[in-house]
Coordinates of C-alpha atoms in Angstrom, one line a residue:
X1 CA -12.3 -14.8 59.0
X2 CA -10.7 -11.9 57.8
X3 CA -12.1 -11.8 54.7
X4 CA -15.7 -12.5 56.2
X5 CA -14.8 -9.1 58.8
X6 CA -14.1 -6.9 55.7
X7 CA -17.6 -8.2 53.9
X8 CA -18.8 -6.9 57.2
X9 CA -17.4 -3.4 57.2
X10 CA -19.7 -0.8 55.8
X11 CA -16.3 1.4 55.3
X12 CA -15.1 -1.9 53.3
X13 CA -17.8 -1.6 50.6
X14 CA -17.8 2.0 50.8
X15 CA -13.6 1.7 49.8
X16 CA -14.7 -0.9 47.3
X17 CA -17.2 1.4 45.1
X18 CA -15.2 4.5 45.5
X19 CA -12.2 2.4 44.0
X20 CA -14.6 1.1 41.4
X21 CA -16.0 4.3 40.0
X22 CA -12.1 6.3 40.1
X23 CA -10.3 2.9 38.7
X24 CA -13.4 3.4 35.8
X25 CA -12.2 6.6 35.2
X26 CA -8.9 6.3 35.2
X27 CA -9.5 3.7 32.6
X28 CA -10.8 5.6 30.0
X29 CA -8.0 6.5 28.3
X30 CA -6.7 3.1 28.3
X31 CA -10.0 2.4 26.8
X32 CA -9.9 5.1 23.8
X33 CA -6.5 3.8 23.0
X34 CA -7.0 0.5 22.3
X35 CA -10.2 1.2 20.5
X36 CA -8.2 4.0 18.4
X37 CA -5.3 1.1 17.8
X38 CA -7.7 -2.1 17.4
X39 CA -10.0 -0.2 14.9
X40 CA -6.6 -0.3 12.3
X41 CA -7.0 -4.1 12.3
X42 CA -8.9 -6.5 10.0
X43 CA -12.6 -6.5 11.3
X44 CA -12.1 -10.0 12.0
X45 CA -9.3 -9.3 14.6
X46 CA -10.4 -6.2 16.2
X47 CA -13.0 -7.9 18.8
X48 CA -9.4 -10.3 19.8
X49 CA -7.0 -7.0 20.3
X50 CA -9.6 -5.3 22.3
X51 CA -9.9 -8.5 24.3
X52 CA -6.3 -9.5 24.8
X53 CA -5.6 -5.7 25.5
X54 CA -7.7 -5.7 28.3
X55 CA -7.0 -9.1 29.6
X56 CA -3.1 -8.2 29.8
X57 CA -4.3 -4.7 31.9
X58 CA -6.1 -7.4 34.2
X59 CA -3.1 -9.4 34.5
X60 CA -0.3 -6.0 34.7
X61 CA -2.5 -4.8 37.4
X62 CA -2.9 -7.5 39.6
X63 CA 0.5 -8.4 39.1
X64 CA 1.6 -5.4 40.4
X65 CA -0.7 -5.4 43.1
X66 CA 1.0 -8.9 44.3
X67 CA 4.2 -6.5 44.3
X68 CA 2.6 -4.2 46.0
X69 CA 5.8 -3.4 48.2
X70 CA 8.1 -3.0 45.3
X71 CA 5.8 -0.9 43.3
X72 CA 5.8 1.6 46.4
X73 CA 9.7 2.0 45.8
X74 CA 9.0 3.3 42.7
X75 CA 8.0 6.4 44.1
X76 CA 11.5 6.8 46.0
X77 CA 13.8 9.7 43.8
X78 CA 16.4 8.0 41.9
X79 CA 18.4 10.8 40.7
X80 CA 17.5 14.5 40.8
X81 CA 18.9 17.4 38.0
X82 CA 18.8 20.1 41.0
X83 CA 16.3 22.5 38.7
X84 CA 13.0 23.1 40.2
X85 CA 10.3 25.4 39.3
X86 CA 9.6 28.9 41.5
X87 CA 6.9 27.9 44.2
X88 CA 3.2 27.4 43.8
X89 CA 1.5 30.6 45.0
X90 CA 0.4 30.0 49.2
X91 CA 2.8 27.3 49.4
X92 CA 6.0 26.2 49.6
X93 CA 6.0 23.5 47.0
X94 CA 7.8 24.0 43.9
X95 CA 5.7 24.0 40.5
X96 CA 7.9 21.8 39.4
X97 CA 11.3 19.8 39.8
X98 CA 13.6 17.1 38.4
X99 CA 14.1 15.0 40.7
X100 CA 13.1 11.8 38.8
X101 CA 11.7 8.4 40.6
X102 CA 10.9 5.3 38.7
X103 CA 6.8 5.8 38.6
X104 CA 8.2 9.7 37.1
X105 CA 10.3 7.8 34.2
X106 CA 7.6 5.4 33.5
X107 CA 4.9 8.6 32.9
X108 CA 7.6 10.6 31.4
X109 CA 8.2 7.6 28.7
X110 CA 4.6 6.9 28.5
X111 CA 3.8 10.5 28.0
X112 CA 6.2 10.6 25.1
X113 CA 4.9 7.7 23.7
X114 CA 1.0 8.6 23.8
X115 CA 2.5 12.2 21.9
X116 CA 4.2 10.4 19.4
X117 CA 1.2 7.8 18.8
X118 CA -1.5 10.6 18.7
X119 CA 0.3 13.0 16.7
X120 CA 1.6 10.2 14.5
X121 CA -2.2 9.3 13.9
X122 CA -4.2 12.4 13.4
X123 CA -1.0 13.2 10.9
X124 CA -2.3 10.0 9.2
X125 CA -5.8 10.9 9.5
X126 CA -5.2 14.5 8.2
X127 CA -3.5 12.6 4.6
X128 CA -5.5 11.9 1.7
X129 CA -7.5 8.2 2.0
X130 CA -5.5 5.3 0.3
X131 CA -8.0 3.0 -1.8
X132 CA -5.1 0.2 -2.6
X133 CA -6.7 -1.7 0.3
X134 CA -8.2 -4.0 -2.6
X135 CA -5.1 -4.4 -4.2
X136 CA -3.4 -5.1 -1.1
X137 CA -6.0 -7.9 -0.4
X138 CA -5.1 -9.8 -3.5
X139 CA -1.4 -9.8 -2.5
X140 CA 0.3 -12.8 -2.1
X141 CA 1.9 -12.1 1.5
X142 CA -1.1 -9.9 3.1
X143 CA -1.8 -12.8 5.8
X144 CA 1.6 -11.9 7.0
X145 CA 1.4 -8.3 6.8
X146 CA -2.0 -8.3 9.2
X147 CA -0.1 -10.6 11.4
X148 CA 2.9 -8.2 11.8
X149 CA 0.0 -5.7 12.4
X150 CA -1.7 -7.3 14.9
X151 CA 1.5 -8.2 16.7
X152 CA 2.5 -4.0 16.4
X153 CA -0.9 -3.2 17.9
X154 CA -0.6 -5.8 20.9
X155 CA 2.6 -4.5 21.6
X156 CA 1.9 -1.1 21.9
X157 CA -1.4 -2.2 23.9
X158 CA 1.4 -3.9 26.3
X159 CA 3.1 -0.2 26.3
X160 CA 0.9 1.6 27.0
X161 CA -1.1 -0.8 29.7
X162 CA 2.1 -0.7 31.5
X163 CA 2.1 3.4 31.5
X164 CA -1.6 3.5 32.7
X165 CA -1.7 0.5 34.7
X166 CA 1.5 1.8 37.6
X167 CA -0.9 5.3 37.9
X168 CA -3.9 3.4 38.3
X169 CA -2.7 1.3 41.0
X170 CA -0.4 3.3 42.9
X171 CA -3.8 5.7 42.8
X172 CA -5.4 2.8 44.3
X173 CA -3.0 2.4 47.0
X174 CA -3.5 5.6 48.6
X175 CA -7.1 4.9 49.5
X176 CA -7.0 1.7 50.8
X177 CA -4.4 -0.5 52.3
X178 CA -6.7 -4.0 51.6
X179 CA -5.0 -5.9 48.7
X180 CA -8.4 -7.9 48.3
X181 CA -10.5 -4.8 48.2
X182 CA -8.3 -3.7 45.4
X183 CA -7.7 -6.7 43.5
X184 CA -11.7 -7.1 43.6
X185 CA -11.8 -3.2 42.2
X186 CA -9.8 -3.8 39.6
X187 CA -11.4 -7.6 38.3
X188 CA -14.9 -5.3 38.3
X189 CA -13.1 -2.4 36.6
X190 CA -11.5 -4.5 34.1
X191 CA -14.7 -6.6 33.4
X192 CA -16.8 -3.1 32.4
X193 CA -14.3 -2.0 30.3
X194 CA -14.6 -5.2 28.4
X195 CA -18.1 -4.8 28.3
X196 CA -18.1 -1.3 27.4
X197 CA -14.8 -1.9 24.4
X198 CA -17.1 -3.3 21.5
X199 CA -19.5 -0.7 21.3
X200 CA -17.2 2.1 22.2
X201 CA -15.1 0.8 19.1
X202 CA -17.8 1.0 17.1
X203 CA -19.2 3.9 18.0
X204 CA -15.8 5.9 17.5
X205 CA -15.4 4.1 14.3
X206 CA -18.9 5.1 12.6
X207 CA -18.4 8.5 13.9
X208 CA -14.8 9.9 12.3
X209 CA -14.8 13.7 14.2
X210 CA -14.7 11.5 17.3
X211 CA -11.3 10.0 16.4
X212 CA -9.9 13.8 16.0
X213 CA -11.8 14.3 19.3
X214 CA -10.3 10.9 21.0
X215 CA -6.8 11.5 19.7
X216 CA -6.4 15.1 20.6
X217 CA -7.4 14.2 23.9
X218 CA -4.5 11.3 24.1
X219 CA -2.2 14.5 23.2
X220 CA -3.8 16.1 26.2
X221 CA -3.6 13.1 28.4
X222 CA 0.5 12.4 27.0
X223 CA 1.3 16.0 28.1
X224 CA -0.8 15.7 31.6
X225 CA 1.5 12.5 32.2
X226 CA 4.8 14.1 31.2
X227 CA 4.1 17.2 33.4
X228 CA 3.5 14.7 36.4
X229 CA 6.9 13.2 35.9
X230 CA 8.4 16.8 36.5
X231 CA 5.9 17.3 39.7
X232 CA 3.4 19.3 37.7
X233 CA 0.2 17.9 38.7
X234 CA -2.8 18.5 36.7
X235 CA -6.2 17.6 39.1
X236 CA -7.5 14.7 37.6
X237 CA -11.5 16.8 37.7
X238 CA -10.2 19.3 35.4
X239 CA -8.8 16.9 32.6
X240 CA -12.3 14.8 32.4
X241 CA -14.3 17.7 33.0
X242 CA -12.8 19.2 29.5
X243 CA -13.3 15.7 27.8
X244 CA -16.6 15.6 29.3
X245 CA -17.2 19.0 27.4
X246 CA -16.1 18.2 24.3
X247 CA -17.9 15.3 23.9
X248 CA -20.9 17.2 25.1
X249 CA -20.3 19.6 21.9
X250 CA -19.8 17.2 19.7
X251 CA -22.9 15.1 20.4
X252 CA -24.7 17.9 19.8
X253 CA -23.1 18.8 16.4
X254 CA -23.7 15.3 15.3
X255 CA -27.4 15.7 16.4
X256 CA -27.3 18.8 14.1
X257 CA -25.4 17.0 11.1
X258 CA -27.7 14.1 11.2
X259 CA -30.9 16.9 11.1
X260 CA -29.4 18.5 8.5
X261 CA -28.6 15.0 6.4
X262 CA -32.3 14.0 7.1
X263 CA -33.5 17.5 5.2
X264 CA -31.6 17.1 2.5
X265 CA -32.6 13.7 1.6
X266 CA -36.4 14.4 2.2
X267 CA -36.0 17.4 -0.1
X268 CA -34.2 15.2 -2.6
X269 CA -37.0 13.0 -2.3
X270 CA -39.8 15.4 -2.9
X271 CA -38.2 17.0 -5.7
X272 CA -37.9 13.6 -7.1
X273 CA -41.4 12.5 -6.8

């Protein structure tokens, strides 16, 4: 009856879509990091991390969801340094302080993580390109290796899903106070992400500048989460507005290099003939 009364309620679906389209966004940069990470698989296994990534963010947020009382806790202090930044200009709210609940340590260590993972990669990216990957395939021993590098990826999947998934829901819980509207939210969320994985993947995989581009913004996104563990919070708008930008620019600087690849090979071709 309940449940019929909410189906009812304009104000329900209303709740519902409004979750839909901010849990979508939000999940973004859960997306781009486990394309980034499942794209350093075996071709063969990529399509599986992406999957079980996702599935696990499924589970991590509905579980928490179900604990939907204890997860509120986690916004109680737990311990506080005493230092806080001068106040925010027209208020009375400090820029920033230290005094440090259990959501704040779970952005602060998440936010240290995405930095060390993003800078750690474009670091790799930036080194000159290995071609021992043939050797390496005729080595007796390389079906344990990918397996160890499967299992590395899934775990730092787990990581961060854990990181992303407490700001997501706790998010969540603020606009609505309906478990089912959420949980519902989060299967339809979770299910166009999956969808949307593979050829995202893909499409950052064909496209190398956009790896620079999706890593530096994991940098951005580590030091957004780390600043909200000190109280420092950056309006959501602003971040993907930037990202929004930058991929703006550099579609159109792929349109251009493709333009200018397409010249050159019909020039090629007329000289030749």
């Amino acid at each position: 009856m309940d449940i019929m009364a909410l189906l009812s309620d304009p104000a329900t679906w209303l709740a519902l879509l409004t979750l839909i389209a901010l849990e979508v966004v939000l999940g973004v940069d859960n997306l781009i990091f486990i394309a980034i990470l499942s794209n350093k698989l075996p071709v063969e296994q990529q399509q599986r991390a992406r999957r079980i990534g996702l599935a696990l963010a499924l589970i991590m947020r509905i579980g928490l969801l179900l604990l939907i009382g204890w997860l509120v806790t986690l916004q109680t202090p737990l311990f506080d340094l005493g230092i806080t930044g001068p106040p925010v200009e027209g208020t009375n709210k400090a820029s920033f302080e230290t005094a440090f609940s259990g959501r704040d340590l779970i952005l602060l260590v998440g936010g240290l993580f995405l930095l060390w993972k993003a800078t750690k990669e474009i670091h790799h990216s930036m080194e000159p390109e290995d071609n021992s990957g043939d050797i390496l395939d005729k080595t007796p021993g390389i079906a344990d290796a990918a397996k160890a590098s499967f299992g590395a990826v899934i775990a730092q999947i787990i990581a961060i899903d854990i990181v992303f998934s407490v700001d997501s829901i706790l998010t969540a819980v603020g606009m609505t106070d309906d478990i089912p509207i959420m949980v519902t939210a989060v299967i339809i969320t979770v299910g166009i992400m999956m969808v949307a994985a593979d050829p995202l993947a893909r499409f950052i995989e064909k496209n190398p500048t956009l790896v620079m581009l999706a890593l530096a913004f994991l940098v951005m996104i580590g030091l957004v989460l780390i600043a909200d563990a000190f109280g420092f919070h950056v309006p959501k708008g602003y971040i993907y507005a930037a990202m929004g930008f930058s991929v703006g620019v550099e579609m159109l600087n792929m349109v251009q290099r493709n333009r200018r690849l397409r010249e050159l090979e019909e020039k090629r071709e007329a000289s030749a003939g």
